[in-house]
Amino acid sequence: MPGLLRRLFAPRWKHPDPEVRRQAVSRLDPSSDDQRRTLERLALDPDPGVRLAALEALDDPEALLMLSEPAVTSPELRQRLVSLLAGRCGHHDLPARIALVERLEDRALLNELALQGDNQQLRLAALARLDAEEDLVRQACDNGIAAVRHAAAARVESEAGLARLAREARRDRQVARQARERLNRRRADAASLAAARAEREALLETLERHAQGPWEPLYAGRLRHLMREWAKLRDLADARQERRYQDACQRCRKILGDHEAQEHARDADLRRREDANQTRESLVEALEESLEGLHQGERLTDQDIASLRAQKRLMASRWQALSDQHLADEALRRRYDAALAEYERIVQARVRLDERAEAIEQALADGDDERLGALIDACGWPARLAPTQLLARARARLAQDDDEPQAQQARLVEALDQLEALLERGAFKGASRLHQRLRQQAERRPGLLPPTEQARLKRLAARLAELRDWRGFVAGPKRDQLSQAIEALAEQNETTEAELDRRHRRLVKEWKALGDAAANRELSARFRAASDRIKARLAPWHERQQAERQRHLEARQALCEQLETLLEQPADRADPDGLRRIRDRAREQWRRLAPVPREQAEPTGRRFGRILHKLQALIDRRAREIAEAKRALIDETRELLARDLPPGQRADQAKALQRRWRDLGRAPKGEEQALWREFRGLCDEIFSSRDAARDDRAHRQRARLDAMQALIDRMDAWHPARSREGDVLDEALREASALEPLPSGRRTEGMRRRWSGIVRARRERLERLALAEEAHRWQAMRPLLTAHLQADARCLAGGPAEKVDPPRDPALPAELRRAHEARNAARQAGTPADAEEKLARLRAHLSLLAGGRVQQRDDPLRLAIQVERLNENMGQTVSRADELHQLLGELLANGPMPPPAWEREVGELDRMLAVLAERPPT
């Protein structure tokens, strides 16, 4: 048979007997390349004695290192390498051995060389290749060279490794002492680090509480102190603590920024309020001075009343505009009310006098003193107010000749005191009127004033003349300048009408402000002529302005009606912000709708002021209702924070509360910020707990991803060498299942794809290993098959049906034992034709299993085998190894087998088994 012939003519080093192979080693010459390669193959022989004999004949450590890659588990090869590289045998120089050691990766081999090397440099080179801490601890404790022990001990860094060194390094007290010192330093550093971490955490908590508190005068100082304290410990902070610190600092800066913005707004508002108060005070002072001038004058003319009314309208308009922005001071408001009351008293008295003017004239003409006195009393003329020309004549008619001189003298002395006070203030107009009246009275009654008071009157008259001269000295050039300016203005044609009117009014006002100082008829005529020319030019424009004022008045009245309609039927849930926008837009529109006719400006302005007051009251009422609703929301938020809910659900409910907060509108300005800070603080706590939960979940997910990545890397580096290592893969699959569910993402998808590929590859490798092991076990059963073939040949040649005994070593498995017994039984009852047919079928089946090409003549068999495999494996999973085991059992049980049929098929069977017996690459 071919197998027997191959064994007969094979070289002795290929003999099945290990002893023959070991003896053949002594006949091989390592200096020959072919025989050296033979020795290298024998160095990997399955028999330990053959391996040892072959390795003793090889002394090239580099070649042995190349052999050690596929046979790392060979103790003889490792021991031979240690002997050669350590210098115990061989004649290799030290640099070459050190260079080889620097290429080694085997931990066990490097440990042996570090312990047994014949040179310190060699041991240090081996130690440098060791990275595992347990190997370093072993070298530091057991190495025979002190420099190697110290070098190994210096590379131990973990606390557990240093503790082992301090406990187990009895051979070298210096190593143990240094290990204890380093361990104590590490523990002290860990303690200080823990203390610093606790201090840093306490500082962070203090800063976060500070960020949640309201502003106070020392808020910024405390923040700077906490930031300085953090700067001292900042180098020890991790990313999460740094993020917490930045968030807390940002909240603190926001509180400071909000306070500064409030302070700036408050200061700006205060400045505007002070400016408004100063303007109001100047307006009130001007009105009071005008009223005082009317009281000090000798006669009250129509021009005085018209000027007073114009001044009052201007002041009321300015006062209303300022009051729309800021409320007036109470004392200033009382002065303003008193001035207005005095104004109304004077105007109403003049109205009553005008109504009775004809009757008074008639009474004067008729000489009816009784009726004249009744009419004068009905006028109700103020006592200190200068009378009109008509009233002065009526009073003179009714004056009694028997007035007491003492009373008249007292009134004149009192008037002199008032004149002196007016001159001290520089009020020329009032002083001039009062002086004229006193002079007339003194002239009518020369002996009424005592000489001292007459001298006083002359001194005051001299002072008045000096003041008049001074005013004339100042007013003369001014009048010339004003006359030239108004004439130049009248000649200008390119000036716009609005600018022309503005400049004309300013010049007229400045001219009137001069009064009678340096009065000149020629200059007055020139000024009046130029003014008339300008008025003629502006007449069409004034008409358009008047029409525009009328339209503005109508628009203002329509605006007031709209606002009154709104106030009469306000919505139950009116938005204060919407009402504030209506108020602000109404104010803006009111300011745009200016000017209006003077006679309608004041009543319309009072009407608009009342409307705005009512609208503001409505806004305040709705704002207070919103404040109550927001306090209720704050209570709900506080209850939500105390409730035991998942952080995500609590955050969702907090968002719903925030939406309700936004929908409510704004509370009163002073309360809105305080309520918002409290509500925002509670919401921040809720969202902080949600973020912390998210961070924890993300940390757990990252930990699962890292564990899955480590499992993938470990399984990627794992290459099973035996099929029974499948439990390692099963355990890995259980670990992967325990890590599910993984977070979604590109990394997870990539890891899943890689994991699926690794699992599939390892399953295929285990399956191929199982096939190879099954094929190798079959090779061990070949002697039994050969015995059956020989017994079949003798039986078919006419001999008796012999019974082949099973081998004792190795023992047959139960399936093969049953196949062996079936083969013995088939030798008695079977036929060669059935055996040949079954052999052909088994060959085709084995060819399908090995992945080989089925010959065309075996196509019917292939189809039948595939159908049979589908029917038998329906509802269950059968591995290829189990299928091969069953197939080889059937091959063993098939008989009696004619030798020609076996010789015809055995080559194909051996080839397919050899394919199946090949181990997968690592």
mmCIF file with all atom_site columns, N, CA, C and O in Angstrom, residues 51 68-78 106 722:
data_model
loop_
_atom_site.group_PDB
_atom_site.id
_atom_site.type_symbol
_atom_site.label_atom_id
_atom_site.label_alt_id
_atom_site.label_comp_id
_atom_site.label_asym_id
_atom_site.label_entity_id
_atom_site.label_seq_id
_atom_site.pdbx_PDB_ins_code
_atom_site.Cartn_x
_atom_site.Cartn_y
_atom_site.Cartn_z
_atom_site.occupancy
_atom_site.B_iso_or_equiv
_atom_site.pdbx_formal_charge
_atom_site.auth_seq_id
_atom_site.auth_comp_id
_atom_site.auth_asym_id
_atom_site.auth_atom_id
_atom_site.pdbx_PDB_model_num
ATOM 1  N N  . ARG A 1 51  ? 13.236 16.936 20.625 1.00 0.00 ? 51  ARG A N  1
ATOM 2  C CA . ARG A 1 51  ? 13.450 18.370 20.645 1.00 0.00 ? 51  ARG A CA 1
ATOM 3  C C  . ARG A 1 51  ? 14.734 18.718 21.387 1.00 0.00 ? 51  ARG A C  1
ATOM 4  O O  . ARG A 1 51  ? 15.524 19.555 20.946 1.00 0.00 ? 51  ARG A O  1
ATOM 5  N N  . SER A 1 68  ? 11.217 30.273 17.836 1.00 0.00 ? 68  SER A N  1
ATOM 6  C CA . SER A 1 68  ? 10.396 30.393 19.038 1.00 0.00 ? 68  SER A CA 1
ATOM 7  C C  . SER A 1 68  ? 9.053  31.064 18.771 1.00 0.00 ? 68  SER A C  1
ATOM 8  O O  . SER A 1 68  ? 8.169  31.013 19.601 1.00 0.00 ? 68  SER A O  1
ATOM 9  N N  . GLU A 1 69  ? 8.905  31.683 17.615 1.00 0.00 ? 69  GLU A N  1
ATOM 10 C CA . GLU A 1 69  ? 7.644  32.374 17.345 1.00 0.00 ? 69  GLU A CA 1
ATOM 11 C C  . GLU A 1 69  ? 6.449  31.428 17.301 1.00 0.00 ? 69  GLU A C  1
ATOM 12 O O  . GLU A 1 69  ? 5.470  31.641 17.977 1.00 0.00 ? 69  GLU A O  1
ATOM 13 N N  . PRO A 1 70  ? 6.513  30.337 16.516 1.00 0.00 ? 70  PRO A N  1
ATOM 14 C CA . PRO A 1 70  ? 5.345  29.449 16.503 1.00 0.00 ? 70  PRO A CA 1
ATOM 15 C C  . PRO A 1 70  ? 5.310  28.454 17.638 1.00 0.00 ? 70  PRO A C  1
ATOM 16 O O  . PRO A 1 70  ? 4.338  27.737 17.794 1.00 0.00 ? 70  PRO A O  1
ATOM 17 N N  . ALA A 1 71  ? 6.356  28.329 18.426 1.00 0.00 ? 71  ALA A N  1
ATOM 18 C CA . ALA A 1 71  ? 6.410  27.301 19.482 1.00 0.00 ? 71  ALA A CA 1
ATOM 19 C C  . ALA A 1 71  ? 6.873  27.925 20.782 1.00 0.00 ? 71  ALA A C  1
ATOM 20 O O  . ALA A 1 71  ? 7.875  27.526 21.362 1.00 0.00 ? 71  ALA A O  1
ATOM 21 N N  . VAL A 1 72  ? 6.176  28.905 21.202 1.00 0.00 ? 72  VAL A N  1
ATOM 22 C CA . VAL A 1 72  ? 6.578  29.606 22.410 1.00 0.00 ? 72  VAL A CA 1
ATOM 23 C C  . VAL A 1 72  ? 6.432  28.716 23.638 1.00 0.00 ? 72  VAL A C  1
ATOM 24 O O  . VAL A 1 72  ? 7.137  28.867 24.631 1.00 0.00 ? 72  VAL A O  1
ATOM 25 N N  . THR A 1 73  ? 5.547  27.748 23.603 1.00 0.00 ? 73  THR A N  1
ATOM 26 C CA . THR A 1 73  ? 5.268  26.918 24.776 1.00 0.00 ? 73  THR A CA 1
ATOM 27 C C  . THR A 1 73  ? 6.287  25.799 24.953 1.00 0.00 ? 73  THR A C  1
ATOM 28 O O  . THR A 1 73  ? 6.164  25.025 25.880 1.00 0.00 ? 73  THR A O  1
ATOM 29 N N  . SER A 1 74  ? 7.281  25.670 24.078 1.00 0.00 ? 74  SER A N  1
ATOM 30 C CA . SER A 1 74  ? 8.267  24.593 24.198 1.00 0.00 ? 74  SER A CA 1
ATOM 31 C C  . SER A 1 74  ? 9.245  24.924 25.307 1.00 0.00 ? 74  SER A C  1
ATOM 32 O O  . SER A 1 74  ? 10.040 25.869 25.178 1.00 0.00 ? 74  SER A O  1
ATOM 33 N N  . PRO A 1 75  ? 9.265  24.163 26.411 1.00 0.00 ? 75  PRO A N  1
ATOM 34 C CA . PRO A 1 75  ? 10.198 24.482 27.507 1.00 0.00 ? 75  PRO A CA 1
ATOM 35 C C  . PRO A 1 75  ? 11.642 24.232 27.114 1.00 0.00 ? 75  PRO A C  1
ATOM 36 O O  . PRO A 1 75  ? 12.548 24.915 27.582 1.00 0.00 ? 75  PRO A O  1
ATOM 37 N N  . GLU A 1 76  ? 11.883 23.214 26.277 1.00 0.00 ? 76  GLU A N  1
ATOM 38 C CA . GLU A 1 76  ? 13.259 22.926 25.878 1.00 0.00 ? 76  GLU A CA 1
ATOM 39 C C  . GLU A 1 76  ? 13.848 24.075 25.064 1.00 0.00 ? 76  GLU A C  1
ATOM 40 O O  . GLU A 1 76  ? 15.004 24.472 25.263 1.00 0.00 ? 76  GLU A O  1
ATOM 41 N N  . LEU A 1 77  ? 13.054 24.631 24.132 1.00 0.00 ? 77  LEU A N  1
ATOM 42 C CA . LEU A 1 77  ? 13.542 25.730 23.322 1.00 0.00 ? 77  LEU A CA 1
ATOM 43 C C  . LEU A 1 77  ? 13.810 26.959 24.188 1.00 0.00 ? 77  LEU A C  1
ATOM 44 O O  . LEU A 1 77  ? 14.834 27.641 24.024 1.00 0.00 ? 77  LEU A O  1
ATOM 45 N N  . ARG A 1 78  ? 12.915 27.228 25.142 1.00 0.00 ? 78  ARG A N  1
ATOM 46 C CA . ARG A 1 78  ? 13.135 28.379 26.017 1.00 0.00 ? 78  ARG A CA 1
ATOM 47 C C  . ARG A 1 78  ? 14.385 28.180 26.868 1.00 0.00 ? 78  ARG A C  1
ATOM 48 O O  . ARG A 1 78  ? 15.191 29.100 27.065 1.00 0.00 ? 78  ARG A O  1
ATOM 49 N N  . ASP A 1 106 ? 9.075  37.923 24.802 1.00 0.00 ? 106 ASP A N  1
ATOM 50 C CA . ASP A 1 106 ? 8.566  36.899 25.716 1.00 0.00 ? 106 ASP A CA 1
ATOM 51 C C  . ASP A 1 106 ? 8.900  37.298 27.149 1.00 0.00 ? 106 ASP A C  1
ATOM 52 O O  . ASP A 1 106 ? 10.076 37.418 27.526 1.00 0.00 ? 106 ASP A O  1
ATOM 53 N N  . ARG A 1 722 ? -7.232 25.741 20.323 1.00 0.00 ? 722 ARG A N  1
ATOM 54 C CA . ARG A 1 722 ? -7.965 24.476 20.443 1.00 0.00 ? 722 ARG A CA 1
ATOM 55 C C  . ARG A 1 722 ? -9.448 24.777 20.353 1.00 0.00 ? 722 ARG A C  1
ATOM 56 O O  . ARG A 1 722 ? -9.902 25.851 20.733 1.00 0.00 ? 722 ARG A O  1
#
